[in-house]
PDB file of C-alpha atoms in Angstrom:
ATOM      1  CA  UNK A  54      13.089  66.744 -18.760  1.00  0.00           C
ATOM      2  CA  UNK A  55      16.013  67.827 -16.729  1.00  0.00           C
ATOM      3  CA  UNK A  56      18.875  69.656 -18.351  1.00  0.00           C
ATOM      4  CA  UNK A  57      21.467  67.887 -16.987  1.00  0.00           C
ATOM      5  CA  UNK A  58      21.438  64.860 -18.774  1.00  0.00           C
ATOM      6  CA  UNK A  59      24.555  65.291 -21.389  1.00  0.00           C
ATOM      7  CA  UNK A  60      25.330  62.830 -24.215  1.00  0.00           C
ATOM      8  CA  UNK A  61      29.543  62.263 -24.882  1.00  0.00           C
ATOM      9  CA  UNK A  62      30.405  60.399 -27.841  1.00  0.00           C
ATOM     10  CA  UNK A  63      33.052  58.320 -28.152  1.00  0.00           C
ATOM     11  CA  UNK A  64      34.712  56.985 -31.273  1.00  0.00           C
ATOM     12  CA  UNK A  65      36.149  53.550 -32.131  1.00  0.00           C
ATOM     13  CA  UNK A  66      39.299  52.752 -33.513  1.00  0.00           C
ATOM     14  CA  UNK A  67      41.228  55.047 -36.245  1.00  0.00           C
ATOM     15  CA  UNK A  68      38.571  57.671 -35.515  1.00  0.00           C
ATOM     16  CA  UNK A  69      38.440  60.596 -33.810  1.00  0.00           C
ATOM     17  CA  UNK A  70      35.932  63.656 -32.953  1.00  0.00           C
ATOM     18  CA  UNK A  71      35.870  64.491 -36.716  1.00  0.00           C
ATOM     19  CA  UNK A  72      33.358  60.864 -37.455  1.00  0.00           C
ATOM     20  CA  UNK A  73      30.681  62.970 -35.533  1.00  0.00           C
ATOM     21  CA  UNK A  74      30.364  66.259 -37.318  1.00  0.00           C
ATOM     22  CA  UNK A  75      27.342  65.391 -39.135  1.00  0.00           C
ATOM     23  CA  UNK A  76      25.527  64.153 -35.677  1.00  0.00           C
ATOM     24  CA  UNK A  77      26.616  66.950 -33.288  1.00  0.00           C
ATOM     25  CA  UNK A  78      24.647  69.801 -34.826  1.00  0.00           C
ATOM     26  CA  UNK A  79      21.789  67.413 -34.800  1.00  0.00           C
ATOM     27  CA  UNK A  80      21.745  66.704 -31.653  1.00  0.00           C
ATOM     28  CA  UNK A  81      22.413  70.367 -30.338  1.00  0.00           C
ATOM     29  CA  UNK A  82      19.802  71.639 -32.299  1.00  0.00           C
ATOM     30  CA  UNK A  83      17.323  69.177 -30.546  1.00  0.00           C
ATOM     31  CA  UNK A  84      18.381  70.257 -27.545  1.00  0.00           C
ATOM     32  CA  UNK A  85      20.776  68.107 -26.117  1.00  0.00           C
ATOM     33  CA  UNK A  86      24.267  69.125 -24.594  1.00  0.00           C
ATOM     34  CA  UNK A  87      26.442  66.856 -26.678  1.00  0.00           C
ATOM     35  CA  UNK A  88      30.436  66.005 -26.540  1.00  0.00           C
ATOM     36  CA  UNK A  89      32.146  64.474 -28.291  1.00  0.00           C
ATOM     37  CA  UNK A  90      35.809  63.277 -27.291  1.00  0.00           C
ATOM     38  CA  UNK A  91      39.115  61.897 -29.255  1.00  0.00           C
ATOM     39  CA  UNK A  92      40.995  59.908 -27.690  1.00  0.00           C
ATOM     40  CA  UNK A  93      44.728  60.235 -27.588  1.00  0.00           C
ATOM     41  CA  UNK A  94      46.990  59.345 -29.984  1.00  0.00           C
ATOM     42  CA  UNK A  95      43.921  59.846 -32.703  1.00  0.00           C
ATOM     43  CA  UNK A  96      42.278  62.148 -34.861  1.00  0.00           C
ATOM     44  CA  UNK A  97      43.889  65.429 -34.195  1.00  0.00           C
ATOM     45  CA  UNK A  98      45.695  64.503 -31.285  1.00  0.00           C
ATOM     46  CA  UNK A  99      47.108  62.087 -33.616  1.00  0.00           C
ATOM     47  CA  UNK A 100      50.940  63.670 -32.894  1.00  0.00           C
ATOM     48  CA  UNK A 101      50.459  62.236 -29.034  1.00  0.00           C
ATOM     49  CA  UNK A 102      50.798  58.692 -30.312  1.00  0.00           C
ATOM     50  CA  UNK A 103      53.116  57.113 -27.513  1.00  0.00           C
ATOM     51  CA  UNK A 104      54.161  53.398 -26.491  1.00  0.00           C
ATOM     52  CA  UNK A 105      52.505  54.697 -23.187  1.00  0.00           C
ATOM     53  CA  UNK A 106      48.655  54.706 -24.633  1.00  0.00           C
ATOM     54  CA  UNK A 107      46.461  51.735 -23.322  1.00  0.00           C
ATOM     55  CA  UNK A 108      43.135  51.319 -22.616  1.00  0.00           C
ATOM     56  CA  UNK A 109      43.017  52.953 -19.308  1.00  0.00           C
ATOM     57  CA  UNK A 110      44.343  56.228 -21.197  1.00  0.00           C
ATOM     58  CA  UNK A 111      41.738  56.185 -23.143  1.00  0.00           C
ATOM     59  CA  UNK A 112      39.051  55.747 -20.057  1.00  0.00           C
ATOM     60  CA  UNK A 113      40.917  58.785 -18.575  1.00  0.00           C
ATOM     61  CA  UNK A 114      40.355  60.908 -21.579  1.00  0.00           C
ATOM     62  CA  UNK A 115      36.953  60.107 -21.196  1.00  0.00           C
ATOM     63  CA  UNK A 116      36.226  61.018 -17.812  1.00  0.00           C
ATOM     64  CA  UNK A 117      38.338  63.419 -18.557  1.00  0.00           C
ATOM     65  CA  UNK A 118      35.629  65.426 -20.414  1.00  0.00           C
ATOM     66  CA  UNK A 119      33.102  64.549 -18.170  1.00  0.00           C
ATOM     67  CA  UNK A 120      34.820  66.120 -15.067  1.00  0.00           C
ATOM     68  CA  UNK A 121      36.069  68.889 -17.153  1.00  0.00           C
ATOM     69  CA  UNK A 122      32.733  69.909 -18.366  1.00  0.00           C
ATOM     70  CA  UNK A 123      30.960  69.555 -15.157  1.00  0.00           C
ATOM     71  CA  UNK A 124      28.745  67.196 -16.687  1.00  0.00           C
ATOM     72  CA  UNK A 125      25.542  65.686 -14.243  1.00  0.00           C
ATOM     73  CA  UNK A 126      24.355  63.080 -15.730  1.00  0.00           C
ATOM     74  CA  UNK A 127      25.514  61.095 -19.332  1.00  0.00           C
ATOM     75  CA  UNK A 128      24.094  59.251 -22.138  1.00  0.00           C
ATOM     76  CA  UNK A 129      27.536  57.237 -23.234  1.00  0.00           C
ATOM     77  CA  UNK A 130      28.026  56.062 -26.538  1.00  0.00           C
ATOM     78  CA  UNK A 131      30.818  53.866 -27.243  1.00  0.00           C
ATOM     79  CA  UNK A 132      31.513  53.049 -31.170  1.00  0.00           C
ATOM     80  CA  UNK A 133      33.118  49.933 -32.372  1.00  0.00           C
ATOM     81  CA  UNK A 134      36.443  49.669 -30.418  1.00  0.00           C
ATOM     82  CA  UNK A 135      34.645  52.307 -27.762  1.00  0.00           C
ATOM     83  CA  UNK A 136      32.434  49.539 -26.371  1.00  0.00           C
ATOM     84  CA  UNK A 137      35.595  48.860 -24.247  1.00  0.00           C
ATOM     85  CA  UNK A 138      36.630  52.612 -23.346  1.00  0.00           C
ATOM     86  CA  UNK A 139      32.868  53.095 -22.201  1.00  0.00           C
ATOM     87  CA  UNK A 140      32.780  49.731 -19.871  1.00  0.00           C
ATOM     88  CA  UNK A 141      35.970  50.904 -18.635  1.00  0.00           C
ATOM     89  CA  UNK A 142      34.553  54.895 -17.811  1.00  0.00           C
ATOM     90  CA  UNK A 143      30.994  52.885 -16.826  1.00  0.00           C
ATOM     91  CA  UNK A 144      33.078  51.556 -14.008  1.00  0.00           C
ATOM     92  CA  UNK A 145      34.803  54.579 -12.456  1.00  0.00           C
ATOM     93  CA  UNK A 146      31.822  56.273 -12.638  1.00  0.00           C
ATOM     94  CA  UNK A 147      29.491  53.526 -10.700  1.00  0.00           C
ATOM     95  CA  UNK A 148      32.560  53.274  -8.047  1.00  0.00           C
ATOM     96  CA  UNK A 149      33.707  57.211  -8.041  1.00  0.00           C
ATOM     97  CA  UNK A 150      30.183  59.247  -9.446  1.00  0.00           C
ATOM     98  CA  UNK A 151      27.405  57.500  -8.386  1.00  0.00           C
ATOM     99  CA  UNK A 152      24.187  58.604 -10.126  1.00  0.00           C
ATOM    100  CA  UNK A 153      26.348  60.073 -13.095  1.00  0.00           C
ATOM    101  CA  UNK A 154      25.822  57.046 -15.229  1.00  0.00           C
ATOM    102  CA  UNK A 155      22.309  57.668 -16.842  1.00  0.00           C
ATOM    103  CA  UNK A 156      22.582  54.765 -19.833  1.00  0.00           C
ATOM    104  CA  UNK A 157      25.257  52.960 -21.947  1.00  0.00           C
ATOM    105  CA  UNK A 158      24.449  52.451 -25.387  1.00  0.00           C
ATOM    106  CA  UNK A 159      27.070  50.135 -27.914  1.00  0.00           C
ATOM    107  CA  UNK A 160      26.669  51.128 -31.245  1.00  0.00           C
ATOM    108  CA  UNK A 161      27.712  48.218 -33.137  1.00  0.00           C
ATOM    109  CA  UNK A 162      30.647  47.845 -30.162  1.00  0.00           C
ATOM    110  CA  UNK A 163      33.082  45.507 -29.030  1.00  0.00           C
ATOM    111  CA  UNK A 164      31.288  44.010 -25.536  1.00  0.00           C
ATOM    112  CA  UNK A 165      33.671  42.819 -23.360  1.00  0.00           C
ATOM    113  CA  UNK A 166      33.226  40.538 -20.268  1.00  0.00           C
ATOM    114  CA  UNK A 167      35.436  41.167 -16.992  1.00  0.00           C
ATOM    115  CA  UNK A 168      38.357  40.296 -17.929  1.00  0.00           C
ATOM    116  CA  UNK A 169      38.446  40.403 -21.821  1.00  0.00           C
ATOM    117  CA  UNK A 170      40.529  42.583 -24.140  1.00  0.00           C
ATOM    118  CA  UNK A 171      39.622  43.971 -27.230  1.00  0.00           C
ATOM    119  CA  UNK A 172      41.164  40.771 -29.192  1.00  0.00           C
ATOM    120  CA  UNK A 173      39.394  38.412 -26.834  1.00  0.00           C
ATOM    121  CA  UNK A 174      36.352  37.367 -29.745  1.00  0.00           C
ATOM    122  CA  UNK A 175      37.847  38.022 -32.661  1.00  0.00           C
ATOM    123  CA  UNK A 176      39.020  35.473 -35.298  1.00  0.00           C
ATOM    124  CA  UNK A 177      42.497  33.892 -35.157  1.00  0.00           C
ATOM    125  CA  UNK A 178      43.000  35.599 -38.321  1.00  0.00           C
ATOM    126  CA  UNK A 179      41.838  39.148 -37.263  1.00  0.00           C
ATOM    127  CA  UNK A 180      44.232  38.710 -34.499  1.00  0.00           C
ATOM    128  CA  UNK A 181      46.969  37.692 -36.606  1.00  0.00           C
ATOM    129  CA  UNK A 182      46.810  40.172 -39.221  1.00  0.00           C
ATOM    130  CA  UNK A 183      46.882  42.679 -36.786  1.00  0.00           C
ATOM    131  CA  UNK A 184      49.614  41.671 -34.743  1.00  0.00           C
ATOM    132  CA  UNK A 185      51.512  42.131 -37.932  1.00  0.00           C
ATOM    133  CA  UNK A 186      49.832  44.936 -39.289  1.00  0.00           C
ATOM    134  CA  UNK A 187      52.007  46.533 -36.164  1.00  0.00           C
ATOM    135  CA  UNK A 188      55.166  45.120 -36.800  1.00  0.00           C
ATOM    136  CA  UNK A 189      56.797  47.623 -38.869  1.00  0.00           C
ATOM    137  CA  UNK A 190      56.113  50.414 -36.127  1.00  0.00           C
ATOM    138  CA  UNK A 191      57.648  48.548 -33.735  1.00  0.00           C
ATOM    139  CA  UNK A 192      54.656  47.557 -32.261  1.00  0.00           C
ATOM    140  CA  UNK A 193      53.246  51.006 -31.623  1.00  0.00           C
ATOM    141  CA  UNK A 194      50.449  50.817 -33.938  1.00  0.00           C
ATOM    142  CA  UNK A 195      48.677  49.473 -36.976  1.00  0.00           C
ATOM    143  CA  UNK A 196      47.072  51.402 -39.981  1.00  0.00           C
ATOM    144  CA  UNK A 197      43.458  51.711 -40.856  1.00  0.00           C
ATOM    145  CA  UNK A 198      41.362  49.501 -43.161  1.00  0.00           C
ATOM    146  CA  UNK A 199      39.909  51.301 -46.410  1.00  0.00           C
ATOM    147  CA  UNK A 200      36.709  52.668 -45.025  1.00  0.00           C
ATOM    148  CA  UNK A 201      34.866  50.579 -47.797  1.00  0.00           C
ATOM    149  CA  UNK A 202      34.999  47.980 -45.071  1.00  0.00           C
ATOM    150  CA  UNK A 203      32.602  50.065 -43.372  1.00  0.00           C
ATOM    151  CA  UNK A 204      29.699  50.140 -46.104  1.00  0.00           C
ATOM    152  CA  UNK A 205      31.006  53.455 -47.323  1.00  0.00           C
ATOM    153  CA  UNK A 206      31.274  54.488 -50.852  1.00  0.00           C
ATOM    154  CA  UNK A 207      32.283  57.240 -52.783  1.00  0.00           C
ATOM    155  CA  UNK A 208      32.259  60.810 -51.059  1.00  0.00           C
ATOM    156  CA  UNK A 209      31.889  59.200 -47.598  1.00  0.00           C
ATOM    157  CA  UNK A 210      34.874  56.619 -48.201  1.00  0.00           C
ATOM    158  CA  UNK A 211      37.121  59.319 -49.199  1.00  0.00           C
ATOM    159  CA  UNK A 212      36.347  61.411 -46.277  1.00  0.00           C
ATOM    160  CA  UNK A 213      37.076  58.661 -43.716  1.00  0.00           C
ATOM    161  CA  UNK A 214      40.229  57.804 -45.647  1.00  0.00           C
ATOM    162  CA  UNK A 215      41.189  61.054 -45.424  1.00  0.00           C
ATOM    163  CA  UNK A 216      41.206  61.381 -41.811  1.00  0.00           C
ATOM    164  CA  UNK A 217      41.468  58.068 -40.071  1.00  0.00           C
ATOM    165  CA  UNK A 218      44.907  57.979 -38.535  1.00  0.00           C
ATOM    166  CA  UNK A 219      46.847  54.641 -37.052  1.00  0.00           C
ATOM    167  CA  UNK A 220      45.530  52.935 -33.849  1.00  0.00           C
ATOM    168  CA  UNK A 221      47.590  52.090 -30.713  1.00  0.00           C
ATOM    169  CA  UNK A 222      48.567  48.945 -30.640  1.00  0.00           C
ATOM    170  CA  UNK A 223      49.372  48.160 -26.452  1.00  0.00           C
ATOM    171  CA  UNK A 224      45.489  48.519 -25.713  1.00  0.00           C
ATOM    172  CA  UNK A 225      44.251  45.627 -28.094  1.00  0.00           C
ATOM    173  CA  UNK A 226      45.301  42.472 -26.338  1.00  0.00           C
ATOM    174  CA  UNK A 227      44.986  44.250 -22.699  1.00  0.00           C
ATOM    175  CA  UNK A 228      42.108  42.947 -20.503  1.00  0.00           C
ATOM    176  CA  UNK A 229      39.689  45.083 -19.074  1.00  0.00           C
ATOM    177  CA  UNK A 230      38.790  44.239 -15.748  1.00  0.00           C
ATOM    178  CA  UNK A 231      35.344  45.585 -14.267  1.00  0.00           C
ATOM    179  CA  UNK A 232      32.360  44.788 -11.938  1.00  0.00           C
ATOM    180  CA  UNK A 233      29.963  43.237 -14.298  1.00  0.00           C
ATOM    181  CA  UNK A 234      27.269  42.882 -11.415  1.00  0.00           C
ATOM    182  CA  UNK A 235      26.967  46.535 -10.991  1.00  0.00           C
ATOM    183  CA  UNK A 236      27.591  47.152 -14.849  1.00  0.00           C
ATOM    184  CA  UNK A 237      24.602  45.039 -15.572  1.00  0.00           C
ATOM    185  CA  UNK A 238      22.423  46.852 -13.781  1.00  0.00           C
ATOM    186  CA  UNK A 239      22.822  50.238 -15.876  1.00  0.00           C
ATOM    187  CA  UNK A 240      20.065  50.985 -18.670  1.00  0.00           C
ATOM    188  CA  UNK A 241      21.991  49.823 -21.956  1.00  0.00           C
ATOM    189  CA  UNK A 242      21.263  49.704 -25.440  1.00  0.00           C
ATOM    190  CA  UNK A 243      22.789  48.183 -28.496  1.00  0.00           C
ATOM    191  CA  UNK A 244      23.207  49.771 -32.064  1.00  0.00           C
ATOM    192  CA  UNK A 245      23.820  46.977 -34.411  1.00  0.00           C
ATOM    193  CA  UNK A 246      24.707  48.168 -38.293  1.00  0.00           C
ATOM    194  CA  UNK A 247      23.515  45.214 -40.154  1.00  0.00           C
ATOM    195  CA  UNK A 248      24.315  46.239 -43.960  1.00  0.00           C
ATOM    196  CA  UNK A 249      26.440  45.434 -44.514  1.00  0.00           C
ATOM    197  CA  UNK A 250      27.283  43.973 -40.593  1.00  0.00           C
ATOM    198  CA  UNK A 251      31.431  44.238 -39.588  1.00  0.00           C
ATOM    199  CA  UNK A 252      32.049  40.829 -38.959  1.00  0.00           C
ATOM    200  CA  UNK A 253      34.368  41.828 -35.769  1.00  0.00           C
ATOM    201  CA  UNK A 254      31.160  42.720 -34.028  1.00  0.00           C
ATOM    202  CA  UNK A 255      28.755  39.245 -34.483  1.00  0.00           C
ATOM    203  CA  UNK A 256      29.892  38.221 -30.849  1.00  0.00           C
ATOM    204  CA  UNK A 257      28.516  40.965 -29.507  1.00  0.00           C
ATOM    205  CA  UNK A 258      25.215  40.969 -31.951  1.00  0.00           C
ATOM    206  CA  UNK A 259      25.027  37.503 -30.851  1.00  0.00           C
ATOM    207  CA  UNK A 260      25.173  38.464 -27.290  1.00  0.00           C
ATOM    208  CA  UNK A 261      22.682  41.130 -26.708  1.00  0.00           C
ATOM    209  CA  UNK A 262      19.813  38.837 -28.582  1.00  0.00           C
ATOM    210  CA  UNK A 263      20.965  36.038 -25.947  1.00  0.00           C
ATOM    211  CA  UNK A 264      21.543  38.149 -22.574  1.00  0.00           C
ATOM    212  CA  UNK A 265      18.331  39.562 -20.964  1.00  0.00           C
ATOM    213  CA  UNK A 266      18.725  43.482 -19.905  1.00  0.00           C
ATOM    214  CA  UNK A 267      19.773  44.902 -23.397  1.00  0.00           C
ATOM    215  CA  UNK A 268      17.070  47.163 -25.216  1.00  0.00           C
ATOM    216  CA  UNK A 269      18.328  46.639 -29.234  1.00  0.00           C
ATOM    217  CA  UNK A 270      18.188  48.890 -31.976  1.00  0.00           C
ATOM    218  CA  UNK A 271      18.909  47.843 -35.656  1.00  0.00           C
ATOM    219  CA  UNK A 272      20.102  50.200 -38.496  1.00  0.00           C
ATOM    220  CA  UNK A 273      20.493  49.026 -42.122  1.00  0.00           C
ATOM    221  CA  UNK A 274      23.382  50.632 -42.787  1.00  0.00           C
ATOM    222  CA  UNK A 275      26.831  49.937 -42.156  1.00  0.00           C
ATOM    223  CA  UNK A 276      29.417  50.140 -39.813  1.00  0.00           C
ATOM    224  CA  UNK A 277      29.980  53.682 -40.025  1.00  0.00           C
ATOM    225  CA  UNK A 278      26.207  55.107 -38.818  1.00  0.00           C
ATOM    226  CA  UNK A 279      27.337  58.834 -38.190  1.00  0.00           C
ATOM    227  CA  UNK A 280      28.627  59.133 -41.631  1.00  0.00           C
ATOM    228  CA  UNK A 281      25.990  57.324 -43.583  1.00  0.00           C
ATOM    229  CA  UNK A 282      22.799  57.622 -41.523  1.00  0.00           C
ATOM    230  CA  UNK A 283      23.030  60.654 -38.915  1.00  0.00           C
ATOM    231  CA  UNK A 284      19.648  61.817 -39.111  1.00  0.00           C
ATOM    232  CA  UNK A 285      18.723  58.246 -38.275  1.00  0.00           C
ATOM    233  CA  UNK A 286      21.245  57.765 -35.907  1.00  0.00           C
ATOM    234  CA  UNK A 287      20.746  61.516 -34.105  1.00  0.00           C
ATOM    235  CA  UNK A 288      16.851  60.053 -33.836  1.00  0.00           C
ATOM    236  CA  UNK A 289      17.822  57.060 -32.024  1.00  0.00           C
ATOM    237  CA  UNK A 290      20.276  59.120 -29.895  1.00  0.00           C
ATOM    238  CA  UNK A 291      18.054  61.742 -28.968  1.00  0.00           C
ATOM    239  CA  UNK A 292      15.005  58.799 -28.456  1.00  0.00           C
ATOM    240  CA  UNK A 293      17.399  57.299 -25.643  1.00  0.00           C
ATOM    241  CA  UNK A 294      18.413  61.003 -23.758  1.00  0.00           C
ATOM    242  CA  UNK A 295      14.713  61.662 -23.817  1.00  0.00           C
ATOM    243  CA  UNK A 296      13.667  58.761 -22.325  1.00  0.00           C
ATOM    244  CA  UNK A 297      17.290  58.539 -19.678  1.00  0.00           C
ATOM    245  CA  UNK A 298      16.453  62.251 -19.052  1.00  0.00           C
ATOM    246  CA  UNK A 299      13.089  61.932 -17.336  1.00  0.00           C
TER     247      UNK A 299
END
């Protein structure tokens, strides 16, 4: 197995680092170099919130990582929201880093086609009530739901509560344009969280049982995996960097 095969997490929306503290030291201890990023404007960088963050800051912060840390070759894994930030990194790094891409894996992600945004598949409603749930900052962001949304109860609930912070607001109508040819060619896998399963994400659980190419993973747990299942999660994670890493 060569060394040089990294995993970098990425978080979805109202997240930040933090969601993956219970994963990290399982992965490390396995043997895996693991990162895991926040992307501006969250988690503790939280005070950076700007009119300026879109989606191509967050693909930045990304790569970021990856050129700061020298990394070879990476396992990405986009959560939620992150299924777009890792598309977007997936293509800089086909077009830029050839042979740096080692597998994409979408745990229970937003899966965009060239051209989509964030908003593209969700409900007129879900679209609407966030559109206003922005509104009183200006447009700048909109809060978090209760993390009971997210099959998590008691302990775990409060601990997400505690630390999910508002999400920027530009990057969720903006369209992501990439080179789904070449994208489609890269080893990917999809997480999907099916109790209870985030309603957001049935387009893209619909998808991957419809679109050849995708190897699919199911979890009965909710939405939240690295909170409520990380030893089962870290398993599937590590299964996927042992077998990208050969």
């Amino acid at each position: 197995m060569s060394a040089h095969t990294s995993i970098v997490l990425v978080h979805g929306a109202w997240h930040g680092a933090w969601c993956w503290r219970r994963v990290l030291p399982l992965l490390r201890a396995a043997g895996a170099e693991a990162h895991a990023v926040t992307l501006t404007g969250l988690g503790e960088r939280a005070h950076l919130m700007g009119p300026a963050i879109d989606l191509h800051t967050h693909i930045q912060d990304v790569v970021g990582l990856i050129e700061a840390e020298e990394l070879g070759r990476v396992v990405l894994v986009g959560h939620s929201y992150a299924g777009m930030v890792i598309t977007g990194v997936a293509d800089r790094l086909l077009r830029e880093r050839p042979g740096c891409l080692a597998q994409l894996v979408y745990l229970d992600a937003a899966l965009p086609y060239p051209g989509d945004s964030w908003s593209s598949h969700h409900s007129e409603e879900t679209k609407a009530a966030r559109t206003a749930a922005a509104q009183p900052s200006g447009g700048l962001h909109f809060a978090p739901p209760d993390a009971s949304l997210f099959g998590l109860q008691g302990a775990d609930r409060d601990w997400v509560n505690r630390r999910q912070t508002p999400q920027p607001f530009r990057l969720y109508q903006q369209p992501l344009e990439f080179d789904g040819e070449a994208w489609a060619r890269v080893p990917r896998c999809f997480i999907d969280c099916t109790a209870p399963a985030l309603a957001t994400i049935a387009p893209s659980r619909a998808r991957v049982r419809q679109e050849p190419g995708w190897r699919l993973i199911e979890m009965a747990t909710g939405h939240d995996p690295m909170v409520s299942e990380p030893q089962a999660l870290a398993g599937h994670l590590l299964a996927l960097w042992r077998g990208a890493s050969v």
